[in-house]
Amino acid sequence: MRNKSITSGSIWKNMLTFFFALLLGAFFQQLYNTIDAIIVGRAVGSDALGAVGGSAAMVVNLFLGFFLGLSSGATVVISQFYGAGKREEIDKAVHTAIALSIAGGAVITAIGVLISPWLISVMKTPVEQAEAGTMYLRIFFLGMIPNLIYNMGAGILRAVGDSRRPLIVLIISCIVNILLDIIFVVGFGLGRMGDVYGVAGVAVATILCQLISAAIIIFILVRSDDSYRLDIRKIRFDAIMLSKIIKIGIPAGFQTTTYTLSNTLIQVSINSLGKDVASAWAAYGKVDVLFWMTIGSLGTVATTFAGQNYGAGKYDRVRKSTRQALAIATVITIPLSIFFCVFGNILLGIFVVDKNVIDIGVQMIYYLAPFYITYVCVEIFAGVLRGMGDAFIPMMITLFGICVLRVIWILFVFPMHRTVEMIEMSYRVTWCTTSAMFLVYYLIYINMKGIKNEKARGENDWKRAHKL
């Protein structure tokens, strides 16, 4: 029953196979976001683009980020049970996870539709974008149940080592979404009817696409003949399993949310330095998203490999998976950082033409790209620890090392020297600090839990047997 490519065989080869499927999925998601922005910006207008990509996008990220963190709890629990070959527990976890998606989606829909106008207002959205932003949020929230079902279902498949079918569904989703955007906004002429109608067309296209994705994922799970098969009639909460999922998922969801909030504070500080700096930061964000897609995918790989091998009791493979994930991340990150530094001006030129903005963006790349390597430990160690079922301490480390420390820096250090370099320094400091904390905690954790290599465990077992 187990995915043998994860619990046996070459670790690095199977890691790379899993990783590239995840990275390709992230690429298609980013491609959709880019094309979607082009369609909205050109066929509707800049205010419509601001309505969809500004305050509304921040609200969507906050809600979705929390639930995706929560769903990672189900991914970890299922991967551990799958590695251990516990069919009954897998069955309960899968049906509880889908029930959580439905219930969570219903709650978010009800709350989101009700408070959308308030959310748009409290974020000080420009008046020209407020009505369209509210419309987009309300329609988007109506599609939360299929959205969460898709994300949870894809997480279940990845938990058992299947990265191919979620990728296929994501590609279909992206293509359908782009086509529906064109049909509603351009074909039906909603883009010419004003910002509110144009944005409504984009939002309807999005939730229809999510409905299709959810239906495909449910179909895959229902038709499966493995232990993670879904039976619609059995979708319900199992109290013990829900507790296990929440124990891991709540810290991860909270971590994602606070991360987003701290980045919002960074954006406010960037905006205070003028439009050129803000434009350069936005363009730089379009470039360095490649690194974040890469490291995020590797973090998911680390979680899945650690989870299944930990569940199977193959602790030596957990340690090896950690080392090889770090090695793969390093081998990819260093050339990527060099590539950014060498071709930064060309990459930035894809998004902006103003030379001053490009020069500022190049400075940002020079200042931050060489330090990407320090963030590798954060993502890999957090993924491995979460895969072994420890989510609370990694959340606290990230909360302090990344979020709290960054907020303190922006509130107290940045005002003493208001330059973009001082904002950038907050990333260097927080990445290095958090990496060091994760390394120390990881070493403590594996020793505390007795997750030693096979040779060491064999020697200890022999000594205990002979009472030495």
PDB file of N, CA and C in Angstrom, residues 4-76:
ATOM      1  N   LYS A   4       6.265   3.263  -2.332  1.00  0.00           N
ATOM      2  CA  LYS A   4       7.620   2.744  -2.153  1.00  0.00           C
ATOM      3  C   LYS A   4       8.693   3.737  -2.577  1.00  0.00           C
ATOM      4  N   SER A   5       8.323   4.670  -3.455  1.00  0.00           N
ATOM      5  CA  SER A   5       9.316   5.644  -3.902  1.00  0.00           C
ATOM      6  C   SER A   5       9.703   6.598  -2.784  1.00  0.00           C
ATOM      7  N   ILE A   6       8.893   6.643  -1.707  1.00  0.00           N
ATOM      8  CA  ILE A   6       9.184   7.535  -0.600  1.00  0.00           C
ATOM      9  C   ILE A   6       9.800   6.781   0.574  1.00  0.00           C
ATOM     10  N   THR A   7       9.285   5.586   0.879  1.00  0.00           N
ATOM     11  CA  THR A   7       9.782   4.837   2.035  1.00  0.00           C
ATOM     12  C   THR A   7      10.896   3.855   1.687  1.00  0.00           C
ATOM     13  N   SER A   8      11.275   3.783   0.415  1.00  0.00           N
ATOM     14  CA  SER A   8      12.410   2.951   0.013  1.00  0.00           C
ATOM     15  C   SER A   8      12.965   3.483  -1.305  1.00  0.00           C
ATOM     16  N   GLY A   9      14.156   3.019  -1.660  1.00  0.00           N
ATOM     17  CA  GLY A   9      14.775   3.456  -2.905  1.00  0.00           C
ATOM     18  C   GLY A   9      15.569   4.741  -2.747  1.00  0.00           C
ATOM     19  N   SER A  10      16.040   5.246  -3.876  1.00  0.00           N
ATOM     20  CA  SER A  10      16.859   6.462  -3.876  1.00  0.00           C
ATOM     21  C   SER A  10      16.057   7.656  -3.392  1.00  0.00           C
ATOM     22  N   ILE A  11      16.543   8.309  -2.348  1.00  0.00           N
ATOM     23  CA  ILE A  11      15.822   9.449  -1.794  1.00  0.00           C
ATOM     24  C   ILE A  11      15.899  10.645  -2.728  1.00  0.00           C
ATOM     25  N   TRP A  12      17.112  11.013  -3.140  1.00  0.00           N
ATOM     26  CA  TRP A  12      17.262  12.254  -3.884  1.00  0.00           C
ATOM     27  C   TRP A  12      16.597  12.185  -5.262  1.00  0.00           C
ATOM     28  N   LYS A  13      16.638  11.003  -5.899  1.00  0.00           N
ATOM     29  CA  LYS A  13      16.000  10.880  -7.208  1.00  0.00           C
ATOM     30  C   LYS A  13      14.483  11.052  -7.093  1.00  0.00           C
ATOM     31  N   ASN A  14      13.897  10.386  -6.102  1.00  0.00           N
ATOM     32  CA  ASN A  14      12.445  10.479  -5.925  1.00  0.00           C
ATOM     33  C   ASN A  14      12.031  11.843  -5.395  1.00  0.00           C
ATOM     34  N   MET A  15      12.903  12.461  -4.603  1.00  0.00           N
ATOM     35  CA  MET A  15      12.632  13.826  -4.152  1.00  0.00           C
ATOM     36  C   MET A  15      12.557  14.782  -5.341  1.00  0.00           C
ATOM     37  N   LEU A  16      13.504  14.638  -6.255  1.00  0.00           N
ATOM     38  CA  LEU A  16      13.530  15.518  -7.415  1.00  0.00           C
ATOM     39  C   LEU A  16      12.297  15.328  -8.296  1.00  0.00           C
ATOM     40  N   THR A  17      11.868  14.074  -8.471  1.00  0.00           N
ATOM     41  CA  THR A  17      10.663  13.803  -9.263  1.00  0.00           C
ATOM     42  C   THR A  17       9.449  14.482  -8.636  1.00  0.00           C
ATOM     43  N   PHE A  18       9.300  14.317  -7.325  1.00  0.00           N
ATOM     44  CA  PHE A  18       8.197  14.924  -6.584  1.00  0.00           C
ATOM     45  C   PHE A  18       8.290  16.444  -6.640  1.00  0.00           C
ATOM     46  N   PHE A  19       9.513  16.955  -6.471  1.00  0.00           N
ATOM     47  CA  PHE A  19       9.745  18.402  -6.437  1.00  0.00           C
ATOM     48  C   PHE A  19       9.391  19.065  -7.762  1.00  0.00           C
ATOM     49  N   PHE A  20       9.830  18.492  -8.867  1.00  0.00           N
ATOM     50  CA  PHE A  20       9.593  19.124 -10.167  1.00  0.00           C
ATOM     51  C   PHE A  20       8.098  19.166 -10.505  1.00  0.00           C
ATOM     52  N   ALA A  21       7.353  18.152 -10.069  1.00  0.00           N
ATOM     53  CA  ALA A  21       5.911  18.180 -10.293  1.00  0.00           C
ATOM     54  C   ALA A  21       5.274  19.325  -9.502  1.00  0.00           C
ATOM     55  N   LEU A  22       5.711  19.505  -8.252  1.00  0.00           N
ATOM     56  CA  LEU A  22       5.187  20.603  -7.432  1.00  0.00           C
ATOM     57  C   LEU A  22       5.590  21.961  -8.002  1.00  0.00           C
ATOM     58  N   LEU A  23       6.848  22.061  -8.438  1.00  0.00           N
ATOM     59  CA  LEU A  23       7.336  23.328  -8.986  1.00  0.00           C
ATOM     60  C   LEU A  23       6.594  23.696 -10.260  1.00  0.00           C
ATOM     61  N   LEU A  24       6.329  22.697 -11.089  1.00  0.00           N
ATOM     62  CA  LEU A  24       5.590  22.950 -12.329  1.00  0.00           C
ATOM     63  C   LEU A  24       4.181  23.431 -12.010  1.00  0.00           C
ATOM     64  N   GLY A  25       3.584  22.854 -10.960  1.00  0.00           N
ATOM     65  CA  GLY A  25       2.265  23.301 -10.534  1.00  0.00           C
ATOM     66  C   GLY A  25       2.292  24.744 -10.064  1.00  0.00           C
ATOM     67  N   ALA A  26       3.311  25.092  -9.273  1.00  0.00           N
ATOM     68  CA  ALA A  26       3.456  26.469  -8.796  1.00  0.00           C
ATOM     69  C   ALA A  26       3.666  27.424  -9.964  1.00  0.00           C
ATOM     70  N   PHE A  27       4.405  26.956 -10.972  1.00  0.00           N
ATOM     71  CA  PHE A  27       4.645  27.786 -12.158  1.00  0.00           C
ATOM     72  C   PHE A  27       3.336  28.090 -12.885  1.00  0.00           C
ATOM     73  N   PHE A  28       2.502  27.064 -13.060  1.00  0.00           N
ATOM     74  CA  PHE A  28       1.230  27.276 -13.756  1.00  0.00           C
ATOM     75  C   PHE A  28       0.318  28.196 -12.956  1.00  0.00           C
ATOM     76  N   GLN A  29       0.362  28.073 -11.628  1.00  0.00           N
ATOM     77  CA  GLN A  29      -0.439  28.961 -10.801  1.00  0.00           C
ATOM     78  C   GLN A  29       0.012  30.402 -10.974  1.00  0.00           C
ATOM     79  N   GLN A  30       1.330  30.605 -10.992  1.00  0.00           N
ATOM     80  CA  GLN A  30       1.869  31.946 -11.170  1.00  0.00           C
ATOM     81  C   GLN A  30       1.581  32.469 -12.584  1.00  0.00           C
ATOM     82  N   LEU A  31       1.641  31.564 -13.564  1.00  0.00           N
ATOM     83  CA  LEU A  31       1.333  31.948 -14.944  1.00  0.00           C
ATOM     84  C   LEU A  31      -0.105  32.422 -15.055  1.00  0.00           C
ATOM     85  N   TYR A  32      -1.011  31.691 -14.382  1.00  0.00           N
ATOM     86  CA  TYR A  32      -2.411  32.109 -14.398  1.00  0.00           C
ATOM     87  C   TYR A  32      -2.561  33.490 -13.776  1.00  0.00           C
ATOM     88  N   ASN A  33      -1.933  33.708 -12.610  1.00  0.00           N
ATOM     89  CA  ASN A  33      -2.043  34.999 -11.927  1.00  0.00           C
ATOM     90  C   ASN A  33      -1.564  36.140 -12.814  1.00  0.00           C
ATOM     91  N   THR A  34      -0.468  35.887 -13.554  1.00  0.00           N
ATOM     92  CA  THR A  34       0.096  36.908 -14.432  1.00  0.00           C
ATOM     93  C   THR A  34      -0.849  37.213 -15.598  1.00  0.00           C
ATOM     94  N   ILE A  35      -1.337  36.160 -16.246  1.00  0.00           N
ATOM     95  CA  ILE A  35      -2.234  36.344 -17.380  1.00  0.00           C
ATOM     96  C   ILE A  35      -3.550  36.969 -16.930  1.00  0.00           C
ATOM     97  N   ASP A  36      -4.030  36.545 -15.777  1.00  0.00           N
ATOM     98  CA  ASP A  36      -5.252  37.111 -15.215  1.00  0.00           C
ATOM     99  C   ASP A  36      -5.098  38.613 -15.009  1.00  0.00           C
ATOM    100  N   ALA A  37      -3.929  39.013 -14.477  1.00  0.00           N
ATOM    101  CA  ALA A  37      -3.666  40.439 -14.254  1.00  0.00           C
ATOM    102  C   ALA A  37      -3.632  41.200 -15.575  1.00  0.00           C
ATOM    103  N   ILE A  38      -3.053  40.581 -16.600  1.00  0.00           N
ATOM    104  CA  ILE A  38      -2.987  41.226 -17.922  1.00  0.00           C
ATOM    105  C   ILE A  38      -4.391  41.421 -18.486  1.00  0.00           C
ATOM    106  N   ILE A  39      -5.238  40.383 -18.380  1.00  0.00           N
ATOM    107  CA  ILE A  39      -6.601  40.461 -18.909  1.00  0.00           C
ATOM    108  C   ILE A  39      -7.398  41.551 -18.193  1.00  0.00           C
ATOM    109  N   VAL A  40      -7.305  41.552 -16.859  1.00  0.00           N
ATOM    110  CA  VAL A  40      -8.045  42.548 -16.077  1.00  0.00           C
ATOM    111  C   VAL A  40      -7.527  43.952 -16.361  1.00  0.00           C
ATOM    112  N   GLY A  41      -6.209  44.101 -16.356  1.00  0.00           N
ATOM    113  CA  GLY A  41      -5.617  45.419 -16.553  1.00  0.00           C
ATOM    114  C   GLY A  41      -5.900  46.008 -17.916  1.00  0.00           C
ATOM    115  N   ARG A  42      -5.867  45.173 -18.944  1.00  0.00           N
ATOM    116  CA  ARG A  42      -6.029  45.682 -20.304  1.00  0.00           C
ATOM    117  C   ARG A  42      -7.490  45.725 -20.762  1.00  0.00           C
ATOM    118  N   ALA A  43      -8.277  44.728 -20.361  1.00  0.00           N
ATOM    119  CA  ALA A  43      -9.655  44.658 -20.851  1.00  0.00           C
ATOM    120  C   ALA A  43     -10.640  45.413 -19.967  1.00  0.00           C
ATOM    121  N   VAL A  44     -10.274  45.658 -18.700  1.00  0.00           N
ATOM    122  CA  VAL A  44     -11.172  46.376 -17.790  1.00  0.00           C
ATOM    123  C   VAL A  44     -10.580  47.731 -17.437  1.00  0.00           C
ATOM    124  N   GLY A  45      -9.380  47.747 -16.827  1.00  0.00           N
ATOM    125  CA  GLY A  45      -8.755  49.018 -16.482  1.00  0.00           C
ATOM    126  C   GLY A  45      -7.870  48.885 -15.262  1.00  0.00           C
ATOM    127  N   SER A  46      -7.077  49.920 -15.029  1.00  0.00           N
ATOM    128  CA  SER A  46      -6.114  49.884 -13.929  1.00  0.00           C
ATOM    129  C   SER A  46      -6.795  49.855 -12.566  1.00  0.00           C
ATOM    130  N   ASP A  47      -7.934  50.531 -12.430  1.00  0.00           N
ATOM    131  CA  ASP A  47      -8.657  50.500 -11.154  1.00  0.00           C
ATOM    132  C   ASP A  47      -9.184  49.100 -10.864  1.00  0.00           C
ATOM    133  N   ALA A  48      -9.631  48.421 -11.899  1.00  0.00           N
ATOM    134  CA  ALA A  48     -10.110  47.050 -11.728  1.00  0.00           C
ATOM    135  C   ALA A  48      -8.970  46.132 -11.311  1.00  0.00           C
ATOM    136  N   LEU A  49      -7.797  46.357 -11.923  1.00  0.00           N
ATOM    137  CA  LEU A  49      -6.624  45.573 -11.553  1.00  0.00           C
ATOM    138  C   LEU A  49      -6.264  45.824 -10.092  1.00  0.00           C
ATOM    139  N   GLY A  50      -6.336  47.084  -9.685  1.00  0.00           N
ATOM    140  CA  GLY A  50      -6.055  47.412  -8.292  1.00  0.00           C
ATOM    141  C   GLY A  50      -7.061  46.793  -7.346  1.00  0.00           C
ATOM    142  N   ALA A  51      -8.334  46.741  -7.781  1.00  0.00           N
ATOM    143  CA  ALA A  51      -9.392  46.151  -6.949  1.00  0.00           C
ATOM    144  C   ALA A  51      -9.164  44.665  -6.730  1.00  0.00           C
ATOM    145  N   VAL A  52      -8.747  43.962  -7.792  1.00  0.00           N
ATOM    146  CA  VAL A  52      -8.523  42.518  -7.704  1.00  0.00           C
ATOM    147  C   VAL A  52      -7.181  42.193  -7.059  1.00  0.00           C
ATOM    148  N   GLY A  53      -6.150  42.947  -7.424  1.00  0.00           N
ATOM    149  CA  GLY A  53      -4.807  42.613  -6.972  1.00  0.00           C
ATOM    150  C   GLY A  53      -4.330  43.349  -5.740  1.00  0.00           C
ATOM    151  N   GLY A  54      -5.125  44.286  -5.242  1.00  0.00           N
ATOM    152  CA  GLY A  54      -4.705  45.063  -4.076  1.00  0.00           C
ATOM    153  C   GLY A  54      -5.287  44.535  -2.786  1.00  0.00           C
ATOM    154  N   SER A  55      -6.198  45.306  -2.195  1.00  0.00           N
ATOM    155  CA  SER A  55      -6.783  44.943  -0.906  1.00  0.00           C
ATOM    156  C   SER A  55      -7.497  43.601  -0.949  1.00  0.00           C
ATOM    157  N   ALA A  56      -8.246  43.346  -2.036  1.00  0.00           N
ATOM    158  CA  ALA A  56      -8.984  42.087  -2.146  1.00  0.00           C
ATOM    159  C   ALA A  56      -8.033  40.896  -2.134  1.00  0.00           C
ATOM    160  N   ALA A  57      -6.911  41.021  -2.838  1.00  0.00           N
ATOM    161  CA  ALA A  57      -5.931  39.932  -2.869  1.00  0.00           C
ATOM    162  C   ALA A  57      -5.345  39.675  -1.495  1.00  0.00           C
ATOM    163  N   MET A  58      -5.105  40.754  -0.734  1.00  0.00           N
ATOM    164  CA  MET A  58      -4.572  40.599   0.611  1.00  0.00           C
ATOM    165  C   MET A  58      -5.555  39.860   1.511  1.00  0.00           C
ATOM    166  N   VAL A  59      -6.832  40.187   1.406  1.00  0.00           N
ATOM    167  CA  VAL A  59      -7.867  39.512   2.205  1.00  0.00           C
ATOM    168  C   VAL A  59      -7.953  38.034   1.826  1.00  0.00           C
ATOM    169  N   VAL A  60      -7.949  37.757   0.527  1.00  0.00           N
ATOM    170  CA  VAL A  60      -8.006  36.373   0.049  1.00  0.00           C
ATOM    171  C   VAL A  60      -6.817  35.580   0.588  1.00  0.00           C
ATOM    172  N   ASN A  61      -5.624  36.174   0.525  1.00  0.00           N
ATOM    173  CA  ASN A  61      -4.423  35.486   1.008  1.00  0.00           C
ATOM    174  C   ASN A  61      -4.501  35.184   2.500  1.00  0.00           C
ATOM    175  N   LEU A  62      -5.078  36.103   3.266  1.00  0.00           N
ATOM    176  CA  LEU A  62      -5.201  35.881   4.706  1.00  0.00           C
ATOM    177  C   LEU A  62      -6.107  34.693   5.008  1.00  0.00           C
ATOM    178  N   PHE A  63      -7.289  34.658   4.370  1.00  0.00           N
ATOM    179  CA  PHE A  63      -8.236  33.572   4.624  1.00  0.00           C
ATOM    180  C   PHE A  63      -7.717  32.246   4.075  1.00  0.00           C
ATOM    181  N   LEU A  64      -7.271  32.261   2.817  1.00  0.00           N
ATOM    182  CA  LEU A  64      -6.784  31.032   2.202  1.00  0.00           C
ATOM    183  C   LEU A  64      -5.518  30.537   2.882  1.00  0.00           C
ATOM    184  N   GLY A  65      -4.632  31.479   3.234  1.00  0.00           N
ATOM    185  CA  GLY A  65      -3.381  31.097   3.891  1.00  0.00           C
ATOM    186  C   GLY A  65      -3.630  30.358   5.181  1.00  0.00           C
ATOM    187  N   PHE A  66      -4.597  30.837   5.962  1.00  0.00           N
ATOM    188  CA  PHE A  66      -4.902  30.163   7.222  1.00  0.00           C
ATOM    189  C   PHE A  66      -5.429  28.755   6.968  1.00  0.00           C
ATOM    190  N   PHE A  67      -6.364  28.608   6.011  1.00  0.00           N
ATOM    191  CA  PHE A  67      -6.921  27.281   5.788  1.00  0.00           C
ATOM    192  C   PHE A  67      -5.889  26.339   5.171  1.00  0.00           C
ATOM    193  N   LEU A  68      -5.048  26.839   4.271  1.00  0.00           N
ATOM    194  CA  LEU A  68      -4.026  25.971   3.684  1.00  0.00           C
ATOM    195  C   LEU A  68      -3.062  25.491   4.755  1.00  0.00           C
ATOM    196  N   GLY A  69      -2.767  26.364   5.728  1.00  0.00           N
ATOM    197  CA  GLY A  69      -1.959  25.923   6.861  1.00  0.00           C
ATOM    198  C   GLY A  69      -2.689  24.863   7.658  1.00  0.00           C
ATOM    199  N   LEU A  70      -3.991  25.071   7.869  1.00  0.00           N
ATOM    200  CA  LEU A  70      -4.796  24.091   8.586  1.00  0.00           C
ATOM    201  C   LEU A  70      -4.837  22.762   7.833  1.00  0.00           C
ATOM    202  N   SER A  71      -4.962  22.824   6.514  1.00  0.00           N
ATOM    203  CA  SER A  71      -5.025  21.590   5.715  1.00  0.00           C
ATOM    204  C   SER A  71      -3.707  20.831   5.739  1.00  0.00           C
ATOM    205  N   SER A  72      -2.597  21.532   6.001  1.00  0.00           N
ATOM    206  CA  SER A  72      -1.312  20.839   6.098  1.00  0.00           C
ATOM    207  C   SER A  72      -1.313  19.859   7.265  1.00  0.00           C
ATOM    208  N   GLY A  73      -2.163  20.135   8.276  1.00  0.00           N
ATOM    209  CA  GLY A  73      -2.302  19.183   9.377  1.00  0.00           C
ATOM    210  C   GLY A  73      -2.829  17.853   8.883  1.00  0.00           C
ATOM    211  N   ALA A  74      -3.823  17.897   7.984  1.00  0.00           N
ATOM    212  CA  ALA A  74      -4.366  16.664   7.406  1.00  0.00           C
ATOM    213  C   ALA A  74      -3.317  15.967   6.551  1.00  0.00           C
ATOM    214  N   THR A  75      -2.547  16.746   5.798  1.00  0.00           N
ATOM    215  CA  THR A  75      -1.504  16.172   4.947  1.00  0.00           C
ATOM    216  C   THR A  75      -0.490  15.397   5.774  1.00  0.00           C
ATOM    217  N   VAL A  76      -0.053  15.986   6.886  1.00  0.00           N
ATOM    218  CA  VAL A  76       0.940  15.334   7.749  1.00  0.00           C
ATOM    219  C   VAL A  76       0.359  14.066   8.368  1.00  0.00           C
TER     220      VAL A  76
END
